[in-house]
Coordinates of C-alpha atoms and ligand atoms in Angstrom, one line a residue:
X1 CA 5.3 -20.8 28.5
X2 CA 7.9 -22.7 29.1
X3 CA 11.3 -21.5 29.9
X4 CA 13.3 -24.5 29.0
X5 CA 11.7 -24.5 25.3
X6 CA 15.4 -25.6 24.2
X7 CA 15.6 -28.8 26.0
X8 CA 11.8 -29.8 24.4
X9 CA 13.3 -28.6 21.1
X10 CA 16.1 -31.0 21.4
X11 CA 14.2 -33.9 22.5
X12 CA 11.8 -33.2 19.9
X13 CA 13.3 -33.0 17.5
X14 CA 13.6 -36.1 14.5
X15 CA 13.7 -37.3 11.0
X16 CA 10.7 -36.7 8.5
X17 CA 10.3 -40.3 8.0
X18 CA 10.7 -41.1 12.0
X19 CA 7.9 -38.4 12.1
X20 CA 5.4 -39.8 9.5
X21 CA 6.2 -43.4 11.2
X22 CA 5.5 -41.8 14.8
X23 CA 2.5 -39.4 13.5
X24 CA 0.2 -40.7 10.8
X25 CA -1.9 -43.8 10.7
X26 CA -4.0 -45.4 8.2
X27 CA -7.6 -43.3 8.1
X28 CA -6.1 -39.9 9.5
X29 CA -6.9 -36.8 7.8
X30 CA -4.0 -34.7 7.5
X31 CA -3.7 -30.9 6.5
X32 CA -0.6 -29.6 4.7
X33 CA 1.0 -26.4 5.0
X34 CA -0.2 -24.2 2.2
X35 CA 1.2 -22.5 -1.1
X36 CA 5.3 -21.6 -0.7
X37 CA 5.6 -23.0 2.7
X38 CA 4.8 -26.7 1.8
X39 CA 6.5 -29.0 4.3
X40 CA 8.1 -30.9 1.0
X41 CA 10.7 -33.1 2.7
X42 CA 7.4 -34.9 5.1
X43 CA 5.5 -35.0 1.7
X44 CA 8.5 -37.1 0.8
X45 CA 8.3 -38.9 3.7
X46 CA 4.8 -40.3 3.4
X47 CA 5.4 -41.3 -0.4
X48 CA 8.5 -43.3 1.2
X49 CA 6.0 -44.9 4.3
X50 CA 3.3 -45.5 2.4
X51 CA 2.6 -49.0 2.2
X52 CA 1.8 -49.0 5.7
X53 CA -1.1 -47.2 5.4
X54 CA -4.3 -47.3 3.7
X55 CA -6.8 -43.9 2.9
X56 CA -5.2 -41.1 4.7
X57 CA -6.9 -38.4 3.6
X58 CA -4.7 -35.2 2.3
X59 CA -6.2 -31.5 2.8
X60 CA -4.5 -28.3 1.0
X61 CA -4.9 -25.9 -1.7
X62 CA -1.9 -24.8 -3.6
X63 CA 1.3 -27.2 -3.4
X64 CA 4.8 -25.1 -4.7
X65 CA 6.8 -27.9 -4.4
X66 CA 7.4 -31.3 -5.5
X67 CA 4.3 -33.3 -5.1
X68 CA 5.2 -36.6 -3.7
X69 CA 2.4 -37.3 -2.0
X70 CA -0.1 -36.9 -5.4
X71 CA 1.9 -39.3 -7.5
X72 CA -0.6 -42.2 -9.2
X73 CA 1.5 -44.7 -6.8
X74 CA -0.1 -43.3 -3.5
X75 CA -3.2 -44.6 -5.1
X76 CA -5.1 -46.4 -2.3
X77 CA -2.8 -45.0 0.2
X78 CA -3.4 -41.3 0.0
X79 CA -6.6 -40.0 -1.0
X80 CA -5.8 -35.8 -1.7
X81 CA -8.8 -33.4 -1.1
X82 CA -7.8 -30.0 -2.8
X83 CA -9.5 -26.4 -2.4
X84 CA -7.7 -25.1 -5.1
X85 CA -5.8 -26.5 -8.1
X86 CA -2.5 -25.4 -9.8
X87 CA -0.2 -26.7 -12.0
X88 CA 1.3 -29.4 -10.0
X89 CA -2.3 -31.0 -8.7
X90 CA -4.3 -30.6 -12.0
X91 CA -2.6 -33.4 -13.4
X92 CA -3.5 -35.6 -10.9
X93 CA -7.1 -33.7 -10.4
X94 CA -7.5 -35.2 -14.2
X95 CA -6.4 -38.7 -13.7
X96 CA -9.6 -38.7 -10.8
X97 CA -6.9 -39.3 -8.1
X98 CA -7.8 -36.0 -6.7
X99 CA -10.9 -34.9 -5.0
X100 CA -12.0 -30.9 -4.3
X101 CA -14.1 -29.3 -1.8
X102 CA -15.6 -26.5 -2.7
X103 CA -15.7 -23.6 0.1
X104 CA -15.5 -19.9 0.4
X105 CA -11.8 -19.8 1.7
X106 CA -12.4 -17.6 4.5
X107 CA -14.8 -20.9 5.7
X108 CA -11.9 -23.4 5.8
X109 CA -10.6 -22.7 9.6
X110 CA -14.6 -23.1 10.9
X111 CA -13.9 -26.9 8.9
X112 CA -11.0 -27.8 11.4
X113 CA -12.9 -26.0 14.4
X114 CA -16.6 -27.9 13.9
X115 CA -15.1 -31.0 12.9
X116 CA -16.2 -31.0 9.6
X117 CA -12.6 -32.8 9.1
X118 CA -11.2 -33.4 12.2
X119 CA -7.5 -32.6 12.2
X120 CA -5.9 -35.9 13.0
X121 CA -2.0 -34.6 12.0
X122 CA -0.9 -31.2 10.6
X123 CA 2.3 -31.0 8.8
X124 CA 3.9 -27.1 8.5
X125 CA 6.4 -25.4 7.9
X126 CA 7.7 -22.6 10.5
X127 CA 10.7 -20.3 11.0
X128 CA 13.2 -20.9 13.3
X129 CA 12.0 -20.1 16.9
X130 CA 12.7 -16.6 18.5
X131 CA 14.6 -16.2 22.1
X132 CA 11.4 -17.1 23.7
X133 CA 10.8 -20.3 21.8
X134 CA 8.0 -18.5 19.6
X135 CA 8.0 -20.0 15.7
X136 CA 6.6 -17.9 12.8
X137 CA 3.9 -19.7 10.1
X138 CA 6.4 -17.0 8.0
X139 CA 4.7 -16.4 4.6
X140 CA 1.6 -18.7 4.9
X141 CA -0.8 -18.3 8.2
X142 CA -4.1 -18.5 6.0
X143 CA -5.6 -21.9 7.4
X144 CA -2.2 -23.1 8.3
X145 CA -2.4 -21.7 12.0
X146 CA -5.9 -22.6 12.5
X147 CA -5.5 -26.2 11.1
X148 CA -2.1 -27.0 13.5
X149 CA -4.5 -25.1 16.4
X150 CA -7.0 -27.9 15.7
X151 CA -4.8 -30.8 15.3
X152 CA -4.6 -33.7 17.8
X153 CA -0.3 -34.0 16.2
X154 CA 1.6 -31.1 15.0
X155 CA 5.0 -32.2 13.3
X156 CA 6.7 -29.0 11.7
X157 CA 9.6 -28.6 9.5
X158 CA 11.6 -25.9 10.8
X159 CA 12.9 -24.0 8.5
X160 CA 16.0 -22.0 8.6
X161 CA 15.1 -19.8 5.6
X162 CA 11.4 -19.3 6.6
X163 CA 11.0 -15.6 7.3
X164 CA 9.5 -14.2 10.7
X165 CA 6.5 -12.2 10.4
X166 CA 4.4 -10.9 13.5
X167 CA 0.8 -10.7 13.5
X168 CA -1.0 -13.3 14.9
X169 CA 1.1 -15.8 13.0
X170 CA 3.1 -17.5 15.8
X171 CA 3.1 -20.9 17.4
X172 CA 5.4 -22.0 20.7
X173 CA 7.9 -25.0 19.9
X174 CA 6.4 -26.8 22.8
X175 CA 3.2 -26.9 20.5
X176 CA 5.1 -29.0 18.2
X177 CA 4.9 -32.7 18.5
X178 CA 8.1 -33.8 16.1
X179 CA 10.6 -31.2 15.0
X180 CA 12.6 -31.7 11.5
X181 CA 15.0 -29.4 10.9
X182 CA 15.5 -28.2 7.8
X183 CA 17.4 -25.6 5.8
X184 CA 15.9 -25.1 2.6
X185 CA 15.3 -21.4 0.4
X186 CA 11.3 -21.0 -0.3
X187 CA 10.4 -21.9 -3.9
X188 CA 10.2 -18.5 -6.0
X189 CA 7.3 -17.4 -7.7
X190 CA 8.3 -15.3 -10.7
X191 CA 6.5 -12.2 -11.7
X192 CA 4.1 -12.8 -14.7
X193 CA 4.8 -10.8 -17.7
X194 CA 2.9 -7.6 -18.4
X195 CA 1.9 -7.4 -22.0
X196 CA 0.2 -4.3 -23.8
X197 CA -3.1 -5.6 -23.2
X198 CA -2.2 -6.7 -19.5
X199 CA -0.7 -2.2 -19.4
X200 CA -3.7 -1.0 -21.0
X201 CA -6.2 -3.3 -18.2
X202 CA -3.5 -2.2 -15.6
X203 CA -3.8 1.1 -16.3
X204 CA -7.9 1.5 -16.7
X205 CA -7.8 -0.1 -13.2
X206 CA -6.0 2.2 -11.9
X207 CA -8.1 5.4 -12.9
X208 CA -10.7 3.5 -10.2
X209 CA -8.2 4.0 -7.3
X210 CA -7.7 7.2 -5.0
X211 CA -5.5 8.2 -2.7
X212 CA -5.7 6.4 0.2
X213 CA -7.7 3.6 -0.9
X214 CA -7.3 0.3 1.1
X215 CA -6.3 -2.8 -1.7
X216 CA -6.6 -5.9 -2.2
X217 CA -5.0 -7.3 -5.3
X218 CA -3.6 -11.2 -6.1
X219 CA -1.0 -12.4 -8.0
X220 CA -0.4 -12.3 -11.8
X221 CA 0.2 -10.1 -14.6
X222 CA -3.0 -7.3 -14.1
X223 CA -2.3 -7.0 -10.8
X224 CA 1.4 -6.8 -11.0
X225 CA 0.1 -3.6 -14.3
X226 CA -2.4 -2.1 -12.1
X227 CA 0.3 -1.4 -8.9
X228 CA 2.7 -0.4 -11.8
X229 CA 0.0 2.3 -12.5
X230 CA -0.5 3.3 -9.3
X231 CA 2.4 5.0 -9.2
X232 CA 1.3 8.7 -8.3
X233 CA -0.9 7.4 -5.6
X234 CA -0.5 8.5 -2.0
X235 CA -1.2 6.5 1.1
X236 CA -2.6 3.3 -0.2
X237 CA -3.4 0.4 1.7
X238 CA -3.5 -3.4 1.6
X239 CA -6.0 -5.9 3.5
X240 CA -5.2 -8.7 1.2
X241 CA -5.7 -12.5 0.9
X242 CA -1.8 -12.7 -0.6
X243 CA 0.3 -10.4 -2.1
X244 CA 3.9 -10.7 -4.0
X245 CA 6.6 -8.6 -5.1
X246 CA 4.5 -5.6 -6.5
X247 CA 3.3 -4.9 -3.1
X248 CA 6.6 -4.7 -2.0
X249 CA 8.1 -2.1 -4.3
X250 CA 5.3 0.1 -3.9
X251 CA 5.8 0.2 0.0
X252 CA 9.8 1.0 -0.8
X253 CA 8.4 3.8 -3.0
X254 CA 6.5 5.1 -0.3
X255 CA 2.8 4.5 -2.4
X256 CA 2.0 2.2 0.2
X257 CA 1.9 3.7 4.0
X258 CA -1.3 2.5 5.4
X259 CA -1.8 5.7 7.1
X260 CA -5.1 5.9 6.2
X261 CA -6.2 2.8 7.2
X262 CA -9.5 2.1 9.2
X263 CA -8.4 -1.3 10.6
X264 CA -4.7 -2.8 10.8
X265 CA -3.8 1.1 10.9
X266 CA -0.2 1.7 9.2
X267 CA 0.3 -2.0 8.3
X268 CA 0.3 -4.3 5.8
X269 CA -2.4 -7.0 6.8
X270 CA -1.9 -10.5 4.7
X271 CA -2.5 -14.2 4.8
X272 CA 0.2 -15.7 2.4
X273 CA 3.2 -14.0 0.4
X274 CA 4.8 -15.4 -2.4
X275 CA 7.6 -13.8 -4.7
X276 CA 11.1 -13.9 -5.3
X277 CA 14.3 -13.9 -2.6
X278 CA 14.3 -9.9 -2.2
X279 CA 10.5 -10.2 -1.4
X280 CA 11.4 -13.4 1.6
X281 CA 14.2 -11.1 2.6
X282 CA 12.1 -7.6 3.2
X283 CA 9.3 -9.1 5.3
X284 CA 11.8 -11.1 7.5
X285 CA 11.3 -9.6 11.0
X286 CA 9.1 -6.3 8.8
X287 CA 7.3 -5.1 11.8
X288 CA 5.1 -3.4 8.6
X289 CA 4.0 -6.8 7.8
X290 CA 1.4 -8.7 10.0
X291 CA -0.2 -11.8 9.0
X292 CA -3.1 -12.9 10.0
X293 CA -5.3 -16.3 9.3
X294 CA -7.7 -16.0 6.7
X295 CA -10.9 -16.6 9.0
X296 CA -10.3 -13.3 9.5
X297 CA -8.6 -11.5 6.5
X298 CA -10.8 -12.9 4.2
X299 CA -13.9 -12.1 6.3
X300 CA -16.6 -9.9 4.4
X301 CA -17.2 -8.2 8.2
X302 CA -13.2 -7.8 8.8
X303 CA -12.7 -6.3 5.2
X304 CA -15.7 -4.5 5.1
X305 CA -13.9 -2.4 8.5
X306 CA -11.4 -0.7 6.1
X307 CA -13.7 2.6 4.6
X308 CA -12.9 2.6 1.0
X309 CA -12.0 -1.1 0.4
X310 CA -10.7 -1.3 -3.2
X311 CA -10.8 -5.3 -4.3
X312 CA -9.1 -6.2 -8.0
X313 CA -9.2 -10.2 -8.9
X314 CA -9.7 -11.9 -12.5
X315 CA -11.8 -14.4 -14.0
X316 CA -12.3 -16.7 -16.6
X317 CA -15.4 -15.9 -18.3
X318 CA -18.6 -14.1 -17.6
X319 CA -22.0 -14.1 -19.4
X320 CA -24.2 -11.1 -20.1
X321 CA -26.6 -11.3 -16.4
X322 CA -22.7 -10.9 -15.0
X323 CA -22.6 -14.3 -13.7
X324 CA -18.7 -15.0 -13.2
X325 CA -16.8 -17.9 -14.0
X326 CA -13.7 -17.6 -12.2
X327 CA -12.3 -21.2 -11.2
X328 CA -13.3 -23.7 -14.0
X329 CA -13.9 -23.5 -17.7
X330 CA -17.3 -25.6 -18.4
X331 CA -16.9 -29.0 -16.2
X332 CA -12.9 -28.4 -16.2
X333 CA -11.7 -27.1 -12.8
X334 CA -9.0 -25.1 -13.1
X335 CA -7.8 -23.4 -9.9
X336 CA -10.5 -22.8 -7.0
X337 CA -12.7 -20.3 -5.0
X338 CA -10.3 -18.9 -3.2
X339 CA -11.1 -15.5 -1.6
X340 CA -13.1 -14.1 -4.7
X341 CA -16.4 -14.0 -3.1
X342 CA -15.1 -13.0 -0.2
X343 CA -13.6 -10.1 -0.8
X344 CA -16.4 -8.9 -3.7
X345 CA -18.6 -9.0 -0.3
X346 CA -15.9 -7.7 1.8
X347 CA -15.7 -4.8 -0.5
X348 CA -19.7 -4.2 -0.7
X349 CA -19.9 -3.8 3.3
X350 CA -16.5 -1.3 3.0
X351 CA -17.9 2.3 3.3
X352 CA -16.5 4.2 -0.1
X353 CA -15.8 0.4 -1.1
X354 CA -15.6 -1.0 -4.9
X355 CA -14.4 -4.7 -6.2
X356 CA -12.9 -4.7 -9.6
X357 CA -12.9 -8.1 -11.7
X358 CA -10.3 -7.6 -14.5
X359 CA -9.5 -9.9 -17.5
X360 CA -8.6 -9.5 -20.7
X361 CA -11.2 -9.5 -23.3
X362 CA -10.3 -13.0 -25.2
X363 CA -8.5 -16.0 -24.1
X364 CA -6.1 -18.6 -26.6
X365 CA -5.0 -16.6 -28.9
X366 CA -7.9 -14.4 -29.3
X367 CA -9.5 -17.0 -30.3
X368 CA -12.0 -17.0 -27.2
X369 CA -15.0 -14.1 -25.9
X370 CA -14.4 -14.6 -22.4
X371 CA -17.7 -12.2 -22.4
X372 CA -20.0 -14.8 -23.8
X373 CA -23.3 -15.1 -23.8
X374 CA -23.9 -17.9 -21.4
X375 CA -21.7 -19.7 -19.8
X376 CA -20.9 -23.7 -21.3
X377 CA -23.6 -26.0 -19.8
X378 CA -21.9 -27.8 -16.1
X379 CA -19.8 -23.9 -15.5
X380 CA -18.8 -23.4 -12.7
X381 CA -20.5 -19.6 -11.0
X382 CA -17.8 -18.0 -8.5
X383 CA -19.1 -14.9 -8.3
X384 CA -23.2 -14.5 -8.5
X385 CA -24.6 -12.0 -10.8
X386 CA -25.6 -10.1 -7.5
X387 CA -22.2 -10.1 -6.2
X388 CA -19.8 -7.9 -8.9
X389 CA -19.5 -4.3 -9.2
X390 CA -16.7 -3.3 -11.9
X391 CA -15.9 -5.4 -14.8
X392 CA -12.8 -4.4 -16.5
X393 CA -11.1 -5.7 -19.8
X394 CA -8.5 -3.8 -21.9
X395 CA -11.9 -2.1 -24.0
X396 CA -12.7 0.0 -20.3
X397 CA -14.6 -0.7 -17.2
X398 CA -18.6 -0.7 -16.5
X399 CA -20.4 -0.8 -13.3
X400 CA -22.7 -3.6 -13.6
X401 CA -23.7 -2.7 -9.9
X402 CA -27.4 -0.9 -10.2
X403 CA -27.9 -2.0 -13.6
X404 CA -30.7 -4.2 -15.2
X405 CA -30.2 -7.7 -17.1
X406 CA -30.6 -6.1 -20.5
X407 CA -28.3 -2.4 -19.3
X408 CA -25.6 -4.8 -17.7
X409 CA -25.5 -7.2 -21.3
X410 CA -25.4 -4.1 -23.1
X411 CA -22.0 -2.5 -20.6
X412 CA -20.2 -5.9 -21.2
X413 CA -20.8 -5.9 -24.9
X414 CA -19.3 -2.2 -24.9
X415 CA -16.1 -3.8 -23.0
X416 CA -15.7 -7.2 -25.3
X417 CA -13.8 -7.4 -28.2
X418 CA -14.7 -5.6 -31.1
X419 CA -14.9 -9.0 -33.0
X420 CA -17.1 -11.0 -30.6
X421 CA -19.7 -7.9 -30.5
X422 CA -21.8 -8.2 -33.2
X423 CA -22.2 -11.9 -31.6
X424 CA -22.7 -10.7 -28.2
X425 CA -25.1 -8.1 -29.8
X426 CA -27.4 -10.6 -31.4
X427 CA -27.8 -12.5 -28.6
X428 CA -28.9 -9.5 -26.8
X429 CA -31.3 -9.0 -29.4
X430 CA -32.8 -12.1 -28.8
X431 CA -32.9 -12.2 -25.5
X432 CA -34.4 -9.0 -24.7
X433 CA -36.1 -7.6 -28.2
Ligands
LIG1 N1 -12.0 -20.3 -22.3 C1 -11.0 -21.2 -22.5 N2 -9.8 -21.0 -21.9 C2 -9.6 -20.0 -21.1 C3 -10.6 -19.0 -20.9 C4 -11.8 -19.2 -21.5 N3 -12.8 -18.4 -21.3 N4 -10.1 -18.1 -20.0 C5 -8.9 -18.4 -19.7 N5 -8.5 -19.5 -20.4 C6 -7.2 -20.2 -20.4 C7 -6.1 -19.2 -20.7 O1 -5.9 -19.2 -22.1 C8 -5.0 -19.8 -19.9 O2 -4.5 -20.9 -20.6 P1 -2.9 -21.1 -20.9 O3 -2.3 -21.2 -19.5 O4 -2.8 -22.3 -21.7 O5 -2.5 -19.8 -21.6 C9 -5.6 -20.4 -18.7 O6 -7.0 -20.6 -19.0 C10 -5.6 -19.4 -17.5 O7 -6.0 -18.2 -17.8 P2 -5.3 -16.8 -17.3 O8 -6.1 -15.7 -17.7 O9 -3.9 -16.8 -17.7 O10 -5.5 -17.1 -15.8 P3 -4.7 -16.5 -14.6 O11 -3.5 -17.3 -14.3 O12 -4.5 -15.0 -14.7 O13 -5.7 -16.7 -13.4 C11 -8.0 -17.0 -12.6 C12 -7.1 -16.2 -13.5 C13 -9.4 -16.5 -12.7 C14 -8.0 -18.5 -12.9 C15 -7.5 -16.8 -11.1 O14 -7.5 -15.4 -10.9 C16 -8.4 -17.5 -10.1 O15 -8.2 -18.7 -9.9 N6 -9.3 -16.8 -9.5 C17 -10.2 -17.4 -8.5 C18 -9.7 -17.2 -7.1 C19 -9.6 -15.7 -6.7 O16 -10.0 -14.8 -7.4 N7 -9.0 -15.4 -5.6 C20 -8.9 -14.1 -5.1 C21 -7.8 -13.7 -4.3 S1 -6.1 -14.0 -4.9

């Protein structure tokens, strides 16, 4: 590498709008830095340059900042293609201005690598460099690395406050086409309250975890109940997609060691963090944490190295052959893929391994059965009926692994709300009487 990185820092280095002038031309397909470490200040910059160009073509999945570049006036000028929806693309996913590609996400890097979408520009987000001129992707390598590997122009915002993690999460400055300095505090992502019903799920999730069970485990209110509940647990483990400030609390506890760990031994293997300050300030330079992109976290051969893989995500509904809805309600996307499928695979390779879809039993109010007898016509199936193992609601958990269509309809109903079953029941009668 080279030995004078400073001096190519320093002739680098430029404005986010001199960069989007220098980098991007009409017809590019650009990928954006993912989740917390959006590069916000070059999305600004494009919304400011664009009249000059005409269908650029915008790759990411979650976007925790101000979305300048989804706004209806980059109609014509930008044309966004998500992987995964939250609440600042939906609106635009709604209006039609917003296209999404469905994918498994540990497929995305193999995209970028085939040319499936050649990387024209990538814009990132990195730490500052270390002493020899080495950045950090900080809290999001997931396709981030892989897409600025693949890209013919790299401009990065480096940022000050981005924390330095090791793993294989590091690019050299002299890969960097256009530098913009900035010095900007990650967006926080607050913890999701636990409710009663949330404890009660937590805490029936929890009776399915041993010691030294490897997790993975995402972000929201179950998750953030079921680590609460692991509380007597020794040695656990995490090979996880993302994890937030409940990870961290139960590594300062001492829950979390990674001791027993078949693969990443003794550390804490992720692909994006998100949480509040305290959680940016504790990985910063964690030689615990290692991060690592998500063509191979997410892979069902990588995860299924750990013995005793324990995976926990949520859904939206699920009908009674345990076909899972997890990403759209009827024709409505709502968030994406993600690293469901991946990880209910992942799990089913682990030796000792289990996956764990929890959700509470009803949805508005109460109002809904997320247990329902079929799913709305145009659903959306994440997870196949052959892909889940343990279904959990606030009622108890059933292993619809092994069992047949009419013992699997009949677990679910015994998991469902009390009010929906006599529904549920009759359907079954139907169906199978
Ligand atoms: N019918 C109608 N509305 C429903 C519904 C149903 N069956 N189920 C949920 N909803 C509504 C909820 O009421 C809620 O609406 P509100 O925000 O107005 O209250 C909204 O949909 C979201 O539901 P919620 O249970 O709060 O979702 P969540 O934020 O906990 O996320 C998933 C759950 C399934 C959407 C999320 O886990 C996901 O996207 N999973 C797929 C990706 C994945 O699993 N990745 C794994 C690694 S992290």
């Amino acid at each position: 590498m080279s030995t004078n990185w400073q001096e190519y820092y320093a002739s680098h280095t430029t404005t986010a709008l001199s960069a989007v002038q220098a980098a991007v031309k009409s017809g590019d397909f650009l990928v954006f830095g993912h989740a917390v470490a959006a590069p916000s200040d070059l999305s600004k910059a494009l919304f400011e340059d664009r009249e000059r160009l005409t269908d650029v073509k915008v790759f990411h999945m979650l976007y925790f900042a101000e979305p300048w570049h989804l706004r209806p006036e980059m109609k014509g000028h930008v044309q966004p293609i998500l992987n995964f929806l939250d609440k600042n693309s939906r609106p635009a996913f709604r209006e039609k201005r917003v296209d999404y590609l469905p994918c498994h996400f540990h497929e995305l890097p193999s995209f970028f690598e085939e040319g499936v979408y050649p990387v024209d520009v990538a814009f990132i987000s990195v730490s500052e460099p270390n002493e020899e001129g080495y950045c950090s992707f900080g809290v999001s390598c997931d396709y981030t690395k892989p897409a600025a590997e693949c890209a013919r122009i790299v401009v990065a915002e480096v940022n000050k406050q981005m924390p330095f993690i090791g793993g294989d999460n590091l690019i050299h400055v002299t890969k960097l086409d256009y530098i913009v300095p900035v010095d900007r505090p990650l967006v926080e992502i607050p913890p999701a309250p636990i409710g009663e019903v949330e404890q009660r799920i937590g805490e029936i999730c929890a009776e399915l975890i041993e010691d030294g069970d490897t997790l993975q485990i995402g972000i929201g209110a179950i998750p953030d109940a079921v680590l609460q509940c692991l509380q007597g647990r020794k040695d656990l483990g995490l090979h996880t997609e993302m994890f937030t400030d409940g990870v961290m609390h139960m590594i300062q506890s001492g829950h979390v060691t990674g001791e027993k760990k078949t693969l990443h031994h003794r550390k804490v293997a992720s692909s994006i963090i998100m949480g509040s300050k305290a959680l940016y300030d504790f990985i910063d330079h964690n030689e615990m944490i290692e991060m690592y992109p998500v063509n191979h976290m997410n892979d069902p051969y990588v995860i299924g190295q750990n013995d005793r893989m324990v995976s926990i995500n949520s859904c939206l509904e699920i009908d009674l052959y345990g076909q899972v809805a997890s990403e759209a309600i009827g024709l409505e996307q709502f968030s994406g893929t993600g690293g469901q499928v991946d990880y209910l695979r992942g799990a089913k390779r682990s030796r000792g391994g289990r996956s764990i879809l929890a959700f509470t039993s009803t949805a508005k109010g109460g109002t809904v059965s997320r247990i329902v007898p079929v799913l709305p016509p145009g659903a959306t199936v994440t997870s196949g009926r052959n892909e889940v193992d343990y279904i959990a609601t606030e009622y108890g958990a059933v292993r619809l692994r092994g069992l047949t269509l009419r013992e699997r309809a009949l677990a679910l109903v015994s998991i469902a709300h009390p009010d929906f079953r006599p529904g549920l029941m009759a359907a079954i009668e139907e169906r199978f009487s």
